[in-house]
Coordinates of N, CA and C in Angstrom, one line a residue:
Chain A
K1 N 114.7 98.4 78.1 CA 115.7 99.2 79.2 C 115.6 98.3 80.6
A2 N 116.3 98.5 81.3 CA 115.8 97.6 82.6 C 114.6 98.2 83.4
G3 N 114.5 97.0 84.3 CA 112.8 97.2 85.2 C 113.3 98.0 86.2
V4 N 112.2 98.1 86.9 CA 112.7 98.8 88.4 C 113.2 97.6 89.5
T5 N 114.3 98.3 90.1 CA 115.0 97.4 91.1 C 114.9 97.9 92.3
Q6 N 115.1 97.2 93.0 CA 115.0 97.1 94.6 C 115.9 96.4 95.8
T7 N 116.4 96.9 96.6 CA 117.2 96.8 97.4 C 116.9 96.8 98.6
P8 N 117.5 95.9 99.8 CA 117.3 94.5 99.6 C 116.1 94.0 99.1
R9 N 115.9 92.6 98.9 CA 114.6 91.8 98.1 C 114.2 91.7 99.9
Y10 N 115.0 90.9 100.8 CA 114.4 90.6 102.3 C 115.3 91.1 103.1
L11 N 114.6 91.4 104.1 CA 115.0 92.4 105.7 C 114.1 91.8 106.6
I12 N 115.2 91.3 108.0 CA 114.3 91.2 108.9 C 114.9 92.1 110.2
K13 N 114.3 93.0 111.0 CA 114.8 93.8 111.7 C 114.1 93.4 113.1
T14 N 114.4 94.4 114.1 CA 113.9 93.9 115.6 C 113.1 95.3 115.5
R15 N 111.6 95.0 116.6 CA 111.2 96.5 116.9 C 112.4 97.4 117.4
G16 N 111.8 98.7 117.2 CA 112.9 100.0 117.4 C 113.8 100.1 116.9
Q17 N 114.3 99.5 116.4 CA 115.3 99.7 114.9 C 114.6 100.1 113.9
Q18 N 115.7 100.9 113.1 CA 114.9 101.5 111.7 C 115.9 101.1 110.7
V19 N 115.3 101.0 109.6 CA 115.4 100.9 108.3 C 115.4 101.3 107.0
T20 N 116.1 101.3 105.9 CA 116.6 101.9 105.0 C 116.0 101.3 103.7
L21 N 115.2 101.5 102.5 CA 114.8 100.6 101.3 C 115.3 101.4 100.0
S22 N 116.0 100.5 99.3 CA 116.1 101.7 98.1 C 115.6 101.1 97.0
C23 N 115.5 101.9 96.0 CA 114.6 101.9 94.7 C 115.3 102.7 93.9
S24 N 115.5 101.9 92.6 CA 116.4 102.3 91.2 C 115.2 102.4 90.2
P25 N 114.6 103.7 90.0 CA 113.7 103.7 88.5 C 114.0 103.2 87.2
I26 N 113.2 103.0 86.2 CA 113.4 102.6 84.9 C 114.2 104.1 84.5
S27 N 115.2 103.9 84.0 CA 115.8 104.9 83.0 C 115.3 106.0 82.3
G28 N 115.6 107.5 83.2 CA 114.6 108.0 82.0 C 113.3 109.0 82.9
H29 N 112.8 107.9 83.9 CA 111.9 108.3 85.0 C 111.9 108.8 86.0
R30 N 111.5 109.8 86.4 CA 111.5 110.8 87.5 C 110.5 110.6 88.4
S31 N 109.7 110.2 88.3 CA 108.6 109.8 89.4 C 108.7 108.4 90.2
V32 N 109.0 108.7 91.3 CA 108.9 107.0 92.3 C 108.0 107.2 93.3
S33 N 107.1 106.3 93.1 CA 106.2 106.0 94.5 C 106.3 104.7 95.1
W34 N 105.9 105.0 96.5 CA 106.0 103.9 97.0 C 105.1 103.2 98.0
Y35 N 104.6 102.2 97.9 CA 103.0 101.2 98.5 C 103.6 100.1 99.7
Q36 N 102.9 100.2 100.7 CA 102.8 99.2 101.4 C 101.7 98.3 100.9
Q37 N 102.2 97.0 101.3 CA 101.0 95.6 100.8 C 101.2 94.8 102.0
T38 N 100.2 94.6 102.6 CA 99.8 93.9 103.5 C 98.5 92.9 103.2
P39 N 98.3 91.9 103.6 CA 97.4 91.0 103.6 C 95.9 91.7 104.3
G40 N 96.6 92.3 105.5 CA 94.8 92.9 105.9 C 94.5 94.1 105.2
Q41 N 95.4 94.8 104.9 CA 95.5 96.3 104.7 C 95.2 96.6 102.9
G42 N 95.8 95.6 102.3 CA 96.1 95.7 101.2 C 97.1 96.7 100.3
L43 N 96.8 97.2 99.2 CA 97.7 98.4 98.4 C 97.8 99.6 99.2
Q44 N 98.7 100.1 99.9 CA 98.2 101.5 100.6 C 99.6 102.5 100.1
F45 N 99.4 103.7 99.4 CA 100.1 104.5 99.1 C 100.7 105.2 100.4
L46 N 102.3 105.1 100.0 CA 102.9 105.7 101.0 C 103.4 107.0 100.4
F47 N 104.1 107.2 99.5 CA 104.4 108.7 99.2 C 104.6 108.7 97.6
E48 N 104.6 109.8 97.2 CA 105.5 110.0 95.5 C 106.4 110.8 95.5
Y49 N 107.8 110.8 94.8 CA 108.3 111.8 94.6 C 108.6 111.9 93.2
F50 N 109.0 113.2 92.8 CA 109.0 113.8 91.3 C 110.1 114.8 91.6
S51 N 111.2 114.5 90.5 CA 112.2 115.4 90.5 C 112.6 115.8 92.0
E52 N 112.9 115.1 92.9 CA 113.5 114.9 94.3 C 112.5 115.9 95.3
T53 N 111.2 116.1 94.6 CA 110.3 116.5 95.5 C 109.2 115.8 95.7
Q54 N 108.4 115.6 96.9 CA 107.6 114.9 97.6 C 106.2 115.7 96.6
R55 N 105.4 115.2 96.0 CA 104.5 115.7 95.4 C 103.1 114.7 96.0
N56 N 102.9 113.6 96.4 CA 101.8 113.1 97.2 C 102.3 112.1 98.4
K57 N 101.4 112.5 99.3 CA 101.6 111.3 100.6 C 100.6 110.9 101.0
G58 N 100.5 109.5 101.3 CA 99.6 109.0 102.2 C 99.3 109.3 103.6
N59 N 98.5 108.4 104.0 CA 98.3 108.5 105.6 C 98.9 107.5 106.3
F60 N 100.3 107.8 106.3 CA 101.2 107.3 107.5 C 102.1 108.2 108.6
P61 N 102.2 107.6 109.3 CA 102.9 108.2 110.3 C 104.0 108.8 109.9
G62 N 104.8 109.6 110.7 CA 105.7 110.5 110.6 C 107.2 109.6 110.5
R63 N 107.0 108.2 111.2 CA 107.8 107.7 111.1 C 108.5 107.0 109.9
F64 N 107.7 107.3 108.8 CA 107.6 106.7 107.4 C 108.2 108.2 106.7
S65 N 109.3 108.0 106.1 CA 109.9 109.3 105.1 C 110.5 108.3 104.0
G66 N 110.5 109.5 103.4 CA 111.5 108.8 101.9 C 112.4 110.6 101.0
R67 N 113.4 110.2 100.3 CA 114.1 111.2 99.8 C 114.2 110.6 98.0
Q68 N 114.2 111.7 97.4 CA 115.0 111.1 95.9 C 115.9 111.9 95.8
F69 N 117.0 111.4 94.9 CA 118.1 112.0 94.6 C 118.4 112.3 93.5
S70 N 119.2 113.3 92.9 CA 119.2 113.7 91.6 C 119.2 112.6 90.4
N71 N 119.2 111.8 90.7 CA 119.7 110.2 89.3 C 118.2 109.8 89.4
S72 N 117.5 110.5 90.6 CA 115.6 110.0 90.4 C 115.9 108.7 91.7
R73 N 117.0 108.1 91.9 CA 116.8 106.8 92.9 C 115.9 107.1 94.0
S74 N 115.8 106.4 95.1 CA 114.9 107.0 96.0 C 115.1 106.0 97.1
E75 N 114.9 106.7 98.3 CA 115.1 105.7 99.6 C 113.8 106.1 100.4
M76 N 113.5 105.1 101.1 CA 112.3 105.2 102.1 C 113.0 104.4 103.3
N77 N 112.6 105.5 104.6 CA 113.4 104.7 105.4 C 112.0 104.9 106.9
V78 N 112.1 103.6 107.7 CA 111.0 103.8 108.6 C 112.0 103.7 109.8
S79 N 111.5 104.5 111.0 CA 112.4 104.5 112.0 C 111.4 104.0 113.5
T80 N 112.0 103.6 114.0 CA 110.9 103.1 115.7 C 110.4 101.9 114.7
L81 N 110.9 100.9 114.4 CA 109.8 100.0 113.5 C 108.9 99.3 114.4
E82 N 107.7 98.9 114.1 CA 106.6 98.1 115.2 C 106.6 96.7 114.4
L83 N 105.7 95.8 114.8 CA 105.7 94.7 114.3 C 104.5 94.7 113.3
G84 N 103.5 95.9 113.1 CA 103.0 95.9 112.1 C 103.4 96.6 110.3
D85 N 104.7 96.8 111.3 CA 105.1 97.1 109.8 C 106.0 96.1 108.8
S86 N 105.7 94.8 109.4 CA 105.9 93.7 108.6 C 105.0 94.0 107.3
A87 N 106.1 94.1 106.2 CA 105.2 93.9 104.9 C 105.9 94.1 103.5
L88 N 105.2 94.0 102.7 CA 106.2 93.8 101.4 C 105.9 95.7 101.0
Y89 N 107.1 96.3 100.4 CA 106.9 97.5 100.1 C 107.7 97.0 99.2
L90 N 106.5 98.2 97.7 CA 106.8 97.9 96.6 C 107.2 99.2 96.2
C91 N 107.9 99.7 95.3 CA 108.3 101.1 94.5 C 108.1 100.8 93.1
A92 N 107.5 102.0 92.6 CA 107.0 102.3 91.2 C 107.4 103.4 90.5
S93 N 107.9 103.2 89.5 CA 108.4 104.7 88.7 C 107.3 104.6 87.4
S94 N 107.5 106.2 87.0 CA 106.9 106.5 85.9 C 107.7 107.8 85.1
N95 N 107.3 108.1 84.2 CA 107.8 109.1 83.4 C 107.1 110.7 83.8
R96 N 106.0 110.3 84.3 CA 104.9 111.4 84.9 C 104.7 111.6 86.5
T97 N 104.5 112.6 86.9 CA 103.6 112.6 88.2 C 102.5 112.0 88.3
G98 N 102.0 112.1 89.6 CA 100.4 111.7 89.5 C 100.6 109.9 89.5
G99 N 99.4 109.7 89.1 CA 98.8 108.2 88.8 C 98.6 107.7 87.5
S100 N 99.7 108.5 86.6 CA 99.9 107.7 85.3 C 100.6 106.4 85.5
E101 N 100.7 105.6 84.1 CA 100.8 104.3 84.1 C 102.3 104.2 84.9
Q102 N 102.3 103.0 85.7 CA 103.5 102.9 86.3 C 104.1 101.6 86.4
Y103 N 105.4 101.4 86.6 CA 106.1 100.2 86.7 C 106.5 99.9 87.8
F104 N 106.4 98.5 88.5 CA 106.9 98.5 89.8 C 107.8 97.0 90.0
G105 N 108.6 97.4 90.9 CA 109.9 96.6 90.8 C 109.5 95.4 92.1
P106 N 110.4 94.3 92.2 CA 109.6 93.1 92.8 C 109.6 93.4 94.3
G107 N 109.9 94.2 95.1 CA 109.5 94.5 96.5 C 110.6 94.1 97.5
T108 N 110.4 94.7 98.5 CA 111.3 94.7 99.4 C 110.3 93.7 100.6
R109 N 110.9 92.5 100.9 CA 109.5 92.0 102.0 C 110.3 92.4 103.6
L110 N 109.9 93.0 104.6 CA 110.5 93.0 105.5 C 109.7 92.4 106.6
T111 N 110.5 92.0 107.4 CA 109.8 91.2 108.5 C 110.4 91.7 109.6
V112 N 109.6 92.5 110.9 CA 109.9 92.6 111.9 C 109.5 91.7 113.1
T113 N 110.5 91.6 113.8 CA 110.6 90.4 114.7 C 110.2 91.3 116.3
Chain B
A1 N 86.6 111.8 96.5 CA 87.8 111.3 96.1 C 87.0 109.8 95.6
Q2 N 88.3 109.3 94.6 CA 88.1 108.4 94.0 C 88.3 107.1 95.1
S3 N 87.5 106.0 94.2 CA 87.9 104.4 94.7 C 87.5 103.8 93.7
V4 N 87.8 101.9 94.1 CA 87.5 101.2 93.2 C 86.9 100.1 94.1
T5 N 86.1 99.5 93.6 CA 85.4 98.2 94.4 C 85.6 97.1 93.3
Q6 N 86.7 96.1 93.9 CA 86.3 94.5 93.4 C 85.6 93.5 94.0
L7 N 84.5 92.9 93.3 CA 83.8 92.2 93.9 C 84.4 90.6 93.8
G8 N 84.5 90.0 95.3 CA 84.9 88.7 95.0 C 86.6 88.7 95.2
S9 N 86.4 88.1 96.3 CA 88.2 88.0 96.9 C 88.8 86.8 96.0
H10 N 88.3 85.9 95.6 CA 88.4 84.8 95.1 C 87.6 84.4 93.8
V11 N 88.1 84.0 92.7 CA 87.3 83.4 91.6 C 87.8 82.3 91.2
S12 N 87.2 81.4 91.2 CA 87.7 80.0 90.9 C 87.6 79.7 89.3
V13 N 88.2 79.3 88.2 CA 87.7 78.7 86.8 C 88.5 77.6 86.6
S14 N 87.5 77.0 85.4 CA 88.3 75.8 84.9 C 89.7 76.3 84.2
E15 N 90.3 75.6 83.7 CA 91.2 75.7 82.5 C 90.3 76.0 81.2
G16 N 90.3 76.8 80.2 CA 89.8 77.0 78.9 C 88.1 77.9 79.4
A17 N 87.8 77.9 80.7 CA 86.5 78.8 80.9 C 87.0 80.0 80.6
L18 N 85.9 81.1 80.5 CA 85.7 82.5 80.5 C 86.4 83.0 82.2
V19 N 87.3 84.2 82.0 CA 87.5 84.5 83.1 C 86.8 86.1 83.2
L20 N 86.2 86.4 84.7 CA 85.7 87.5 84.5 C 86.1 88.2 85.7
L21 N 86.9 89.1 85.9 CA 86.9 89.6 87.3 C 86.3 91.1 87.4
R22 N 85.6 91.3 88.4 CA 84.8 92.9 88.5 C 85.6 94.1 89.0
C23 N 85.3 95.3 88.7 CA 85.7 96.3 89.1 C 84.7 97.3 88.9
N24 N 84.5 98.0 89.8 CA 83.2 99.4 89.8 C 84.3 100.2 90.8
Y25 N 84.1 101.3 89.9 CA 84.8 102.8 90.4 C 83.9 103.7 90.9
S26 N 84.3 104.7 91.8 CA 83.6 105.6 91.9 C 84.8 107.1 91.7
S27 N 84.2 108.0 90.9 CA 85.1 109.0 90.6 C 83.9 110.1 90.1
S28 N 84.4 111.3 90.6 CA 83.2 112.8 90.3 C 83.5 112.6 88.7
V29 N 84.9 112.6 88.1 CA 84.8 112.8 87.0 C 85.5 111.7 86.2
P30 N 85.8 111.8 84.8 CA 86.2 110.5 83.7 C 87.7 110.0 84.5
P31 N 88.0 108.7 84.7 CA 89.3 108.3 85.7 C 89.9 107.7 84.5
Y32 N 91.2 107.5 84.8 CA 92.2 106.5 84.6 C 92.3 105.3 84.9
L33 N 92.0 104.5 84.4 CA 91.3 102.7 85.0 C 92.7 101.9 84.7
F34 N 93.3 101.4 85.6 CA 94.3 99.9 85.1 C 93.9 98.8 85.8
W35 N 94.2 97.7 84.7 CA 94.7 96.6 85.9 C 96.0 96.0 85.9
Y36 N 96.3 95.5 87.4 CA 97.8 95.1 87.2 C 97.4 93.5 87.8
V37 N 98.5 92.9 87.5 CA 98.6 91.4 88.1 C 99.7 91.3 88.8
Q38 N 99.6 90.3 89.7 CA 100.8 90.1 90.8 C 100.7 88.3 90.7
Y39 N 102.0 88.1 90.6 CA 102.5 86.8 90.7 C 103.3 86.6 92.1
P40 N 103.1 85.1 92.5 CA 103.6 85.0 93.8 C 105.0 85.7 94.1
N41 N 105.1 87.0 95.1 CA 106.5 87.1 95.4 C 107.1 88.1 94.7
Q42 N 106.2 88.7 93.9 CA 106.6 89.5 92.7 C 106.1 90.8 92.6
G43 N 106.6 91.7 92.3 CA 105.7 93.1 92.1 C 104.3 93.3 91.2
L44 N 103.7 94.4 90.6 CA 102.8 93.9 90.2 C 103.1 94.7 88.7
Q45 N 102.5 93.9 87.7 CA 102.9 94.0 86.3 C 101.4 94.6 85.5
L46 N 101.6 95.7 84.5 CA 100.2 96.4 84.5 C 100.2 95.6 83.1
L47 N 98.7 95.1 82.9 CA 98.0 94.0 82.3 C 97.3 95.2 81.1
L48 N 96.5 96.1 81.5 CA 95.9 97.3 80.5 C 95.6 98.5 80.8
K49 N 95.1 99.3 80.2 CA 94.9 100.8 81.0 C 93.7 101.4 80.3
Y50 N 93.0 102.2 80.4 CA 92.2 102.9 80.0 C 92.3 104.2 80.2
T51 N 92.7 105.7 79.6 CA 92.7 106.6 79.9 C 91.5 107.6 78.9
T52 N 91.7 107.4 77.4 CA 90.7 108.1 77.1 C 90.3 107.4 75.5
G53 N 89.3 107.7 75.0 CA 89.3 106.9 73.8 C 88.7 105.7 73.4
A54 N 88.9 105.0 72.7 CA 88.5 103.4 72.6 C 88.1 103.1 74.0
T55 N 86.7 102.6 74.3 CA 86.4 102.0 75.7 C 86.3 100.3 76.0
L56 N 86.9 99.8 74.7 CA 87.4 98.7 75.2 C 88.8 98.4 74.8
V57 N 89.4 97.9 75.9 CA 91.2 97.8 75.8 C 91.5 96.6 75.9
K58 N 92.5 96.5 75.3 CA 93.4 95.1 75.0 C 94.5 95.3 75.6
G59 N 94.9 94.1 76.5 CA 96.3 94.2 77.0 C 96.7 92.8 76.9
I60 N 97.9 92.5 77.7 CA 98.9 91.3 77.5 C 98.2 90.5 77.9
N61 N 98.9 89.2 77.4 CA 98.4 87.6 77.8 C 96.7 87.3 77.5
G62 N 96.3 88.2 76.5 CA 94.9 88.1 76.0 C 94.0 88.7 76.5
F63 N 94.0 89.3 77.5 CA 93.0 90.2 78.4 C 92.7 91.2 77.8
E64 N 91.3 91.5 78.0 CA 91.0 92.8 78.0 C 89.7 93.7 78.6
A65 N 89.7 94.6 78.9 CA 88.8 95.4 79.7 C 87.5 96.1 79.2
E66 N 86.6 96.8 79.6 CA 85.6 97.7 78.7 C 85.0 98.5 80.0
F67 N 85.5 99.7 79.6 CA 84.8 101.2 80.3 C 83.5 101.2 79.9
K68 N 82.7 101.3 81.1 CA 81.5 101.4 81.0 C 81.1 102.6 81.8
K69 N 81.1 103.9 81.3 CA 80.8 105.0 82.4 C 79.1 105.0 83.1
S70 N 78.2 104.2 82.5 CA 76.9 104.0 82.6 C 76.9 103.3 83.8
E71 N 77.8 102.2 83.8 CA 77.6 101.5 85.2 C 79.0 101.4 85.9
T72 N 79.5 102.3 85.7 CA 80.8 102.8 86.4 C 81.7 101.5 86.8
S73 N 81.6 100.4 85.6 CA 82.5 99.6 85.6 C 83.5 99.5 84.8
F74 N 84.5 98.5 85.1 CA 85.9 98.4 84.3 C 85.9 96.8 84.5
H75 N 85.3 95.9 84.3 CA 85.4 94.6 84.5 C 86.7 94.1 83.3
L76 N 87.5 93.0 84.1 CA 88.3 92.2 83.2 C 88.1 90.7 82.8
T77 N 88.2 90.4 81.5 CA 88.0 89.3 80.8 C 88.9 88.9 80.4
K78 N 88.8 87.5 80.1 CA 89.7 86.8 79.1 C 88.7 85.4 78.7
P79 N 88.6 85.3 77.4 CA 87.6 84.2 77.0 C 88.1 82.5 77.0
S80 N 89.6 82.6 77.6 CA 89.8 81.4 78.0 C 90.8 81.3 79.0
A81 N 90.8 80.7 80.3 CA 91.6 80.7 81.1 C 92.8 79.8 80.9
H82 N 94.0 79.9 81.3 CA 95.2 79.2 81.5 C 95.6 79.2 82.9
M83 N 96.1 77.9 83.0 CA 97.1 77.4 84.2 C 97.7 78.8 85.0
S84 N 98.8 79.1 83.9 CA 99.6 80.7 84.4 C 98.6 81.8 84.5
D85 N 97.5 81.7 84.3 CA 97.0 82.8 84.5 C 96.2 82.9 86.2
A86 N 96.9 82.0 86.9 CA 96.4 82.0 88.3 C 97.4 83.4 89.0
A87 N 96.8 84.0 89.7 CA 97.7 85.4 90.1 C 96.6 86.1 91.0
E88 N 97.2 87.1 91.8 CA 96.2 88.1 92.1 C 96.2 89.3 90.9
Y89 N 94.9 89.9 90.9 CA 94.6 90.7 89.7 C 94.2 92.0 90.9
F90 N 94.4 93.1 90.5 CA 94.1 94.6 90.6 C 93.5 95.7 90.4
C91 N 92.4 96.2 90.3 CA 92.3 97.2 89.9 C 92.5 98.2 90.6
A92 N 92.8 99.4 89.6 CA 93.3 100.5 90.2 C 92.7 101.8 89.4
V93 N 92.5 103.3 89.8 CA 92.0 104.1 89.3 C 92.6 105.7 89.7
T94 N 92.5 106.6 89.1 CA 93.1 107.7 89.2 C 92.8 108.9 88.3
L95 N 92.9 109.9 88.8 CA 92.3 111.0 88.3 C 93.2 111.6 87.3
G96 N 94.3 111.1 87.0 CA 95.5 111.8 86.3 C 96.8 112.3 86.6
F97 N 96.3 113.4 87.4 CA 97.6 113.8 88.3 C 97.5 113.5 89.9
Q98 N 96.7 112.9 90.3 CA 96.8 112.0 92.1 C 97.0 110.6 92.2
K99 N 97.4 110.4 93.1 CA 97.5 108.9 93.3 C 96.7 108.2 93.0
L100 N 97.3 106.7 92.7 CA 97.1 105.7 92.2 C 96.0 105.3 93.4
V101 N 94.9 104.7 93.2 CA 94.0 104.1 94.3 C 93.9 103.0 93.9
F102 N 94.4 101.8 94.6 CA 93.8 100.0 94.2 C 92.6 99.7 95.0
G103 N 92.2 98.7 94.0 CA 91.2 97.6 95.1 C 91.9 97.0 95.7
T104 N 91.3 96.3 96.6 CA 91.7 95.0 97.4 C 91.8 93.6 97.1
G105 N 92.1 93.7 95.9 CA 92.7 92.4 94.8 C 91.5 91.5 94.3
T106 N 91.8 90.4 93.6 CA 91.1 89.2 93.5 C 91.7 88.1 93.0
R107 N 91.6 87.0 94.0 CA 92.9 86.1 93.6 C 92.1 85.1 92.2
L108 N 92.7 84.7 91.5 CA 92.3 84.0 90.3 C 92.8 82.8 90.6
L109 N 92.0 81.7 90.5 CA 92.1 80.3 91.1 C 91.9 79.5 89.6
V110 N 93.1 78.6 89.0 CA 92.9 78.1 87.8 C 93.2 76.6 88.1
S111 N 91.6 75.8 87.9 CA 91.8 74.3 87.9 C 91.9 73.9 86.8
P112 N 92.9 72.5 86.4 CA 92.7 72.0 85.1 C 91.3 71.0 85.2

């Protein structure tokens, strides 16, 4: 099976812009979770989608949003980008909702200037 | 709420030496526990997991971990370190139907 894929792998944006990241889970997996990884805060949970519904949400501002499509692919959107949003954004898929065994993609490195 | 603490942000070992990465968890009920490894510029790869059953769990690349309820620990070990083991390791906990909570990570340095 193909693994979790994320596009794009690298992205440079300017403060105030918005960005959309994409994640394609492993075939058959219906849960997609998003994480933000920074040197200072470590790995922080953003949200989880299962069967197109948001099941869990982390403690991030409303500028961070996501959605999941009927084919389980997921997108994450960040509006009004801030310098502090520079991070590695990781997507993980699972065949169950919640914190079961998750398989991670390579991540999207977002740099905000 | 559940949480994990990883003692030591950096651990240095010589090639061939024992690897011991520490993880303690906090949970009001028996948790599910995981160890992940992250190589530079890559995502996280699952090393091993404990859900129920045998408390000694064997994973990939020769790693293993033991769930010790009395000590609330899930330390990761490998008898003999290899240069390719140099990476960052994350311990994570969940109660099953809630989000994964990760520790702050331990960077393993392996010297020749």
